[in-house]
């Protein structure tokens, strides 16, 4: 019951039509169905939709005749328009004088299957019901000279291929598909309506005029809807208009899935939050979509339609139709055809007269076509009163112009004059030249088929205007080459008197537009990341800052970076300087203690006065840690490495002489008398000097090949530039520091295997541990230094210097200081002055290695 009430208003026109049919039947049937076939010198075929809603085509198991269930009044009126035009031409003294045009009009039922059968009949050889098969059809004379119709594009795509093969002119009064503009596929197809391309251009300009760039587009699932929507999607991208949703609605509304599909379409439109819907559909699919949107409570939108449904009473009579919002759309510009309504009124009077009907039936049967009728039995049960409302608004001019285009082409092909037309045989294909090249006039208005065989008559923009519950189609603009809109006449029936439909929102300062998919006008706002900023010149990308600049997240400008290095006043620096002072004091105190006890056995056994050089070098190495504090420079970076290498080499060279001395005494006692003087006493200074000289040569190579230089690191820190010393020549770096490492390895290998007798002090053990500490510190230093990218690199270098200094002091010198200060040493024997022979050498060795006993 609820469904019945909702659709009650939809059914009213059909109920009234049914009642009128019944009333007419009760009175007397007419002979209107016999008016669509007349003989003549040249026959023009007609394909018009008298009926609609064919009977279950899916259940059709045999190739029987397709029958329609209901009368389509508009199609009947269009067919009467063709009859009117031909009768008008036959009565004319200037157009085809002396020539009588006949016509043969059939029903298409809006179905390709129904349109195919009469189309095949039109192709039959004149006077027969068979199609002749020949290699050359130049002299082939078909049943008809030209064809008017059909109305829909999908029907024309079927029939146009047939007629184009025979080059029979076919002029449609409603097919607008752009595919039909292909003259290679459809060379004999013409139309008296603009193509969908013109319509789509007008719709796009309308959207652009109002600034609507976030829309939905829906088409009926047929050639018209799919083709128009495809064109629309192709053109709309050039105007930065985004399609939030595109969909198709079923044309077979009896399918159980159709209701579900319509519901899903409305739900998806609602999710997109668009306010504008462009609808390319015929009457029945459009009405079904509007009904579903009303029943689901879709908010008021702006619906942009086309002539296919805008002028239909079926769509406008939908229950509660005013709640959908505003309806705007384009209809073809068409003038009224003078005398047509009077002609129809006279015809309906005549078809009720027996004498007229008798003549009509005789004429009808003289053109027998093998039993194929017009299938418009319902036409005999309709009255003028039934069709009057539709007759007053139906556009007949496209049909009228289509008939006249053929007639005037035939007039030129025959070479007619005002006196008459010569008797000649004209083939259908001979009309094409005249239809392509000449302008023809109908009721004082000039027409011409353009390059795509269409007539661009332009469009009117109309508004559904509701006043006191009645609908009027209010003209508010027009489109030919450009679009004109009278905005003052447009009153939007929506919540907002000036509806907007935009996808994007305003982005905050420092944000850019991130495009959603392929829609240029639909985007999200994204913050500009660090070290980039928003530039008003380009709103879609963040502009990177210059290298010496930085910026925070969501910034509109860049800032200069501050320099970062180890400052003197940092707490960490103060702590390191304190530790440096302690280490330096400890080194100096050790040197003073060794200097005062230079002649004691401990100091002499440790290297004598060469210890003072080593301690001085450690003191300088400790002081060199200050080179890593403060702003670095190229000269300071070079000095750091040179001072470190030379100080370390001066210390290691003194350990080398002592290590060689121990090796000669313990491992090579026979060679000891020969080589010991070179590593002890004054000659040992030559070895120390040679080591320092070699290191100086490596330092010179380092300065020549590529010393360390200042580098500005812009990547490690967010808002600062890190000033670091960069190694430019790894070869020179490796030679300079690798030489010291070689000395350390030699010293370690010479001492780590020497045994310590009980209660005897072994000098070798202190050297072994000192260089073991050196290796451990360097391993940790390399691992840590390679991973640090901040100012802590300088801290690591300073820490390494201090740990190395403390390590050498702690493992080698501090134990000796302990002995000097707190222990009394007893000499274990005296060193022979000049040992001779094997026994002498053994005694010398024993005296050097086990010299003191605690």
mmCIF file of N, CA and C in Angstrom, residues 671-744:
data_model
loop_
_atom_site.group_PDB
_atom_site.id
_atom_site.type_symbol
_atom_site.label_atom_id
_atom_site.label_comp_id
_atom_site.label_asym_id
_atom_site.label_seq_id
_atom_site.Cartn_x
_atom_site.Cartn_y
_atom_site.Cartn_z
ATOM 1 N N UNK A 671 123.573 -11.183 19.832
ATOM 2 C CA UNK A 671 123.721 -9.914 19.113
ATOM 3 C C UNK A 671 123.718 -8.707 20.036
ATOM 4 N N UNK A 672 123.418 -8.942 21.294
ATOM 5 C CA UNK A 672 123.284 -7.824 22.237
ATOM 6 C C UNK A 672 124.525 -6.954 22.337
ATOM 7 N N UNK A 673 125.740 -7.561 22.504
ATOM 8 C CA UNK A 673 126.924 -6.679 22.626
ATOM 9 C C UNK A 673 127.107 -5.772 21.413
ATOM 10 N N UNK A 674 126.657 -6.250 20.229
ATOM 11 C CA UNK A 674 126.872 -5.466 19.010
ATOM 12 C C UNK A 674 125.864 -4.337 18.866
ATOM 13 N N UNK A 675 124.579 -4.641 19.151
ATOM 14 C CA UNK A 675 123.525 -3.667 18.855
ATOM 15 C C UNK A 675 123.014 -2.896 20.066
ATOM 16 N N UNK A 676 123.347 -3.388 21.256
ATOM 17 C CA UNK A 676 122.829 -2.682 22.436
ATOM 18 C C UNK A 676 123.285 -1.231 22.524
ATOM 19 N N UNK A 677 124.472 -0.903 22.162
ATOM 20 C CA UNK A 677 124.869 0.510 22.257
ATOM 21 C C UNK A 677 124.005 1.437 21.417
ATOM 22 N N UNK A 678 123.328 0.865 20.366
ATOM 23 C CA UNK A 678 122.515 1.707 19.488
ATOM 24 C C UNK A 678 121.112 1.976 20.052
ATOM 25 N N UNK A 679 120.763 1.239 21.092
ATOM 26 C CA UNK A 679 119.451 1.469 21.690
ATOM 27 C C UNK A 679 119.548 1.874 23.148
ATOM 28 N N UNK A 680 120.771 2.055 23.631
ATOM 29 C CA UNK A 680 120.995 2.514 24.992
ATOM 30 C C UNK A 680 121.947 3.690 24.969
ATOM 31 N N UNK A 681 122.036 4.328 26.086
ATOM 32 C CA UNK A 681 122.939 5.452 26.256
ATOM 33 C C UNK A 681 122.670 6.537 25.219
ATOM 34 N N UNK A 682 123.669 7.167 24.709
ATOM 35 C CA UNK A 682 123.457 8.350 23.862
ATOM 36 C C UNK A 682 123.076 7.980 22.433
ATOM 37 N N UNK A 683 123.512 6.791 21.982
ATOM 38 C CA UNK A 683 123.177 6.429 20.610
ATOM 39 C C UNK A 683 121.670 6.201 20.438
ATOM 40 N N UNK A 684 120.987 5.909 21.530
ATOM 41 C CA UNK A 684 119.535 5.723 21.417
ATOM 42 C C UNK A 684 118.827 6.981 20.929
ATOM 43 N N UNK A 685 119.432 8.114 21.197
ATOM 44 C CA UNK A 685 118.826 9.366 20.723
ATOM 45 C C UNK A 685 118.793 9.433 19.193
ATOM 46 N N UNK A 686 119.769 8.717 18.572
ATOM 47 C CA UNK A 686 119.759 8.688 17.107
ATOM 48 C C UNK A 686 118.521 7.955 16.582
ATOM 49 N N UNK A 687 118.170 6.833 17.283
ATOM 50 C CA UNK A 687 116.965 6.106 16.881
ATOM 51 C C UNK A 687 115.730 6.974 17.066
ATOM 52 N N UNK A 688 115.660 7.686 18.197
ATOM 53 C CA UNK A 688 114.523 8.589 18.458
ATOM 54 C C UNK A 688 114.446 9.675 17.392
ATOM 55 N N UNK A 689 115.600 10.247 17.070
ATOM 56 C CA UNK A 689 115.624 11.311 16.058
ATOM 57 C C UNK A 689 115.217 10.783 14.696
ATOM 58 N N UNK A 690 115.654 9.539 14.372
ATOM 59 C CA UNK A 690 115.298 8.952 13.090
ATOM 60 C C UNK A 690 113.780 8.726 12.998
ATOM 61 N N UNK A 691 113.188 8.273 14.098
ATOM 62 C CA UNK A 691 111.724 8.077 14.107
ATOM 63 C C UNK A 691 110.988 9.393 13.921
ATOM 64 N N UNK A 692 111.447 10.415 14.625
ATOM 65 C CA UNK A 692 110.800 11.728 14.497
ATOM 66 C C UNK A 692 110.969 12.296 13.099
ATOM 67 N N UNK A 693 112.137 12.089 12.519
ATOM 68 C CA UNK A 693 112.383 12.590 11.166
ATOM 69 C C UNK A 693 111.471 11.891 10.156
ATOM 70 N N UNK A 694 111.321 10.575 10.317
ATOM 71 C CA UNK A 694 110.428 9.840 9.420
ATOM 72 C C UNK A 694 108.989 10.343 9.540
ATOM 73 N N UNK A 695 108.552 10.562 10.790
ATOM 74 C CA UNK A 695 107.203 11.078 10.991
ATOM 75 C C UNK A 695 107.047 12.467 10.387
ATOM 76 N N UNK A 696 108.104 13.267 10.479
ATOM 77 C CA UNK A 696 108.053 14.603 9.872
ATOM 78 C C UNK A 696 107.889 14.512 8.365
ATOM 79 N N UNK A 697 108.538 13.502 7.721
ATOM 80 C CA UNK A 697 108.388 13.305 6.288
ATOM 81 C C UNK A 697 106.942 12.934 5.953
ATOM 82 N N UNK A 698 106.348 12.062 6.773
ATOM 83 C CA UNK A 698 104.944 11.703 6.540
ATOM 84 C C UNK A 698 104.023 12.905 6.747
ATOM 85 N N UNK A 699 104.353 13.731 7.724
ATOM 86 C CA UNK A 699 103.550 14.947 7.944
ATOM 87 C C UNK A 699 103.665 15.896 6.751
ATOM 88 N N UNK A 700 104.860 15.967 6.196
ATOM 89 C CA UNK A 700 105.041 16.817 5.016
ATOM 90 C C UNK A 700 104.222 16.274 3.840
ATOM 91 N N UNK A 701 104.208 14.948 3.673
ATOM 92 C CA UNK A 701 103.394 14.346 2.618
ATOM 93 C C UNK A 701 101.907 14.627 2.848
ATOM 94 N N UNK A 702 101.523 14.566 4.109
ATOM 95 C CA UNK A 702 100.128 14.853 4.473
ATOM 96 C C UNK A 702 99.758 16.285 4.086
ATOM 97 N N UNK A 703 100.650 17.226 4.360
ATOM 98 C CA UNK A 703 100.376 18.617 4.009
ATOM 99 C C UNK A 703 100.362 18.827 2.505
ATOM 100 N N UNK A 704 101.132 18.021 1.770
ATOM 101 C CA UNK A 704 101.224 18.187 0.323
ATOM 102 C C UNK A 704 100.056 17.509 -0.398
ATOM 103 N N UNK A 705 99.709 16.298 0.044
ATOM 104 C CA UNK A 705 98.647 15.542 -0.633
ATOM 105 C C UNK A 705 97.249 16.088 -0.340
ATOM 106 N N UNK A 706 97.042 16.547 0.852
ATOM 107 C CA UNK A 706 95.719 17.077 1.179
ATOM 108 C C UNK A 706 95.459 17.056 2.663
ATOM 109 N N UNK A 707 95.740 18.134 3.341
ATOM 110 C CA UNK A 707 95.508 18.172 4.788
ATOM 111 C C UNK A 707 94.018 18.277 5.093
ATOM 112 N N UNK A 708 93.659 18.000 6.323
ATOM 113 C CA UNK A 708 92.262 18.155 6.745
ATOM 114 C C UNK A 708 91.840 19.607 6.602
ATOM 115 N N UNK A 709 90.579 19.806 6.212
ATOM 116 C CA UNK A 709 90.072 21.157 6.050
ATOM 117 C C UNK A 709 88.691 21.294 6.657
ATOM 118 N N UNK A 710 88.255 22.514 6.772
ATOM 119 C CA UNK A 710 86.952 22.802 7.363
ATOM 120 C C UNK A 710 85.847 22.437 6.374
ATOM 121 N N UNK A 711 84.811 21.755 6.888
ATOM 122 C CA UNK A 711 83.640 21.408 6.077
ATOM 123 C C UNK A 711 82.383 21.784 6.844
ATOM 124 N N UNK A 712 81.450 22.361 6.128
ATOM 125 C CA UNK A 712 80.164 22.732 6.726
ATOM 126 C C UNK A 712 79.168 21.604 6.486
ATOM 127 N N UNK A 713 78.717 20.979 7.550
ATOM 128 C CA UNK A 713 77.772 19.857 7.474
ATOM 129 C C UNK A 713 76.362 20.385 7.721
ATOM 130 N N UNK A 714 75.545 20.394 6.649
ATOM 131 C CA UNK A 714 74.192 20.929 6.740
ATOM 132 C C UNK A 714 73.147 19.848 7.004
ATOM 133 N N UNK A 715 73.544 18.581 7.000
ATOM 134 C CA UNK A 715 72.579 17.502 7.084
ATOM 135 C C UNK A 715 72.437 16.899 8.470
ATOM 136 N N UNK A 716 73.465 16.966 9.254
ATOM 137 C CA UNK A 716 73.452 16.268 10.543
ATOM 138 C C UNK A 716 72.528 16.929 11.556
ATOM 139 N N UNK A 717 72.471 18.253 11.556
ATOM 140 C CA UNK A 717 71.679 18.982 12.543
ATOM 141 C C UNK A 717 70.489 19.641 11.870
ATOM 142 N N UNK A 718 69.412 19.795 12.615
ATOM 143 C CA UNK A 718 68.159 20.296 12.058
ATOM 144 C C UNK A 718 68.235 21.771 11.704
ATOM 145 N N UNK A 719 68.675 22.592 12.630
ATOM 146 C CA UNK A 719 68.624 24.040 12.432
ATOM 147 C C UNK A 719 69.985 24.701 12.492
ATOM 148 N N UNK A 720 71.053 23.916 12.557
ATOM 149 C CA UNK A 720 72.399 24.468 12.670
ATOM 150 C C UNK A 720 73.296 23.856 11.611
ATOM 151 N N UNK A 721 74.371 24.559 11.322
ATOM 152 C CA UNK A 721 75.384 24.019 10.422
ATOM 153 C C UNK A 721 76.560 23.565 11.289
ATOM 154 N N UNK A 722 76.910 22.311 11.170
ATOM 155 C CA UNK A 722 77.973 21.721 11.986
ATOM 156 C C UNK A 722 79.303 21.938 11.277
ATOM 157 N N UNK A 723 80.233 22.626 11.970
ATOM 158 C CA UNK A 723 81.565 22.865 11.417
ATOM 159 C C UNK A 723 82.478 21.734 11.866
ATOM 160 N N UNK A 724 82.946 20.958 10.913
ATOM 161 C CA UNK A 724 83.783 19.793 11.228
ATOM 162 C C UNK A 724 85.025 19.822 10.358
ATOM 163 N N UNK A 725 86.071 19.130 10.860
ATOM 164 C CA UNK A 725 87.294 18.956 10.089
ATOM 165 C C UNK A 725 87.154 17.702 9.238
ATOM 166 N N UNK A 726 87.328 17.876 7.950
ATOM 167 C CA UNK A 726 87.097 16.793 7.013
ATOM 168 C C UNK A 726 88.418 16.304 6.441
ATOM 169 N N UNK A 727 88.565 14.983 6.355
ATOM 170 C CA UNK A 727 89.773 14.385 5.795
ATOM 171 C C UNK A 727 89.674 14.417 4.278
ATOM 172 N N UNK A 728 90.666 15.020 3.644
ATOM 173 C CA UNK A 728 90.631 15.170 2.195
ATOM 174 C C UNK A 728 91.478 14.124 1.479
ATOM 175 N N UNK A 729 92.521 13.639 2.148
ATOM 176 C CA UNK A 729 93.357 12.595 1.550
ATOM 177 C C UNK A 729 93.524 11.473 2.571
ATOM 178 N N UNK A 730 92.795 10.378 2.349
ATOM 179 C CA UNK A 730 92.876 9.255 3.289
ATOM 180 C C UNK A 730 94.237 8.557 3.185
ATOM 181 N N UNK A 731 94.905 8.653 2.037
ATOM 182 C CA UNK A 731 96.228 8.058 1.906
ATOM 183 C C UNK A 731 97.230 8.759 2.814
ATOM 184 N N UNK A 732 97.241 10.096 2.760
ATOM 185 C CA UNK A 732 98.163 10.854 3.608
ATOM 186 C C UNK A 732 97.819 10.639 5.080
ATOM 187 N N UNK A 733 96.526 10.581 5.399
ATOM 188 C CA UNK A 733 96.089 10.352 6.782
ATOM 189 C C UNK A 733 96.568 8.982 7.271
ATOM 190 N N UNK A 734 96.437 7.975 6.397
ATOM 191 C CA UNK A 734 96.846 6.631 6.786
ATOM 192 C C UNK A 734 98.356 6.529 6.967
ATOM 193 N N UNK A 735 99.131 7.178 6.105
ATOM 194 C CA UNK A 735 100.590 7.134 6.239
ATOM 195 C C UNK A 735 101.040 7.788 7.532
ATOM 196 N N UNK A 736 100.455 8.937 7.852
ATOM 197 C CA UNK A 736 100.885 9.694 9.024
ATOM 198 C C UNK A 736 100.560 8.964 10.312
ATOM 199 N N UNK A 737 99.342 8.467 10.452
ATOM 200 C CA UNK A 737 98.953 7.795 11.685
ATOM 201 C C UNK A 737 99.283 6.304 11.660
ATOM 202 N N UNK A 738 99.372 5.746 10.462
ATOM 203 C CA UNK A 738 99.741 4.341 10.370
ATOM 204 C C UNK A 738 101.172 4.073 10.800
ATOM 205 N N UNK A 739 102.031 5.044 10.595
ATOM 206 C CA UNK A 739 103.426 4.883 11.023
ATOM 207 C C UNK A 739 103.504 4.750 12.545
ATOM 208 N N UNK A 740 102.750 5.578 13.267
ATOM 209 C CA UNK A 740 102.734 5.458 14.733
ATOM 210 C C UNK A 740 102.158 4.116 15.169
ATOM 211 N N UNK A 741 101.157 3.656 14.450
ATOM 212 C CA UNK A 741 100.586 2.354 14.786
ATOM 213 C C UNK A 741 101.598 1.245 14.572
ATOM 214 N N UNK A 742 102.453 1.375 13.539
ATOM 215 C CA UNK A 742 103.488 0.370 13.310
ATOM 216 C C UNK A 742 104.493 0.353 14.459
ATOM 217 N N UNK A 743 104.862 1.542 14.927
ATOM 218 C CA UNK A 743 105.776 1.609 16.083
ATOM 219 C C UNK A 743 105.140 0.943 17.295
ATOM 220 N N UNK A 744 103.836 1.176 17.494
ATOM 221 C CA UNK A 744 103.152 0.588 18.631
ATOM 222 C C UNK A 744 103.132 -0.933 18.532
#
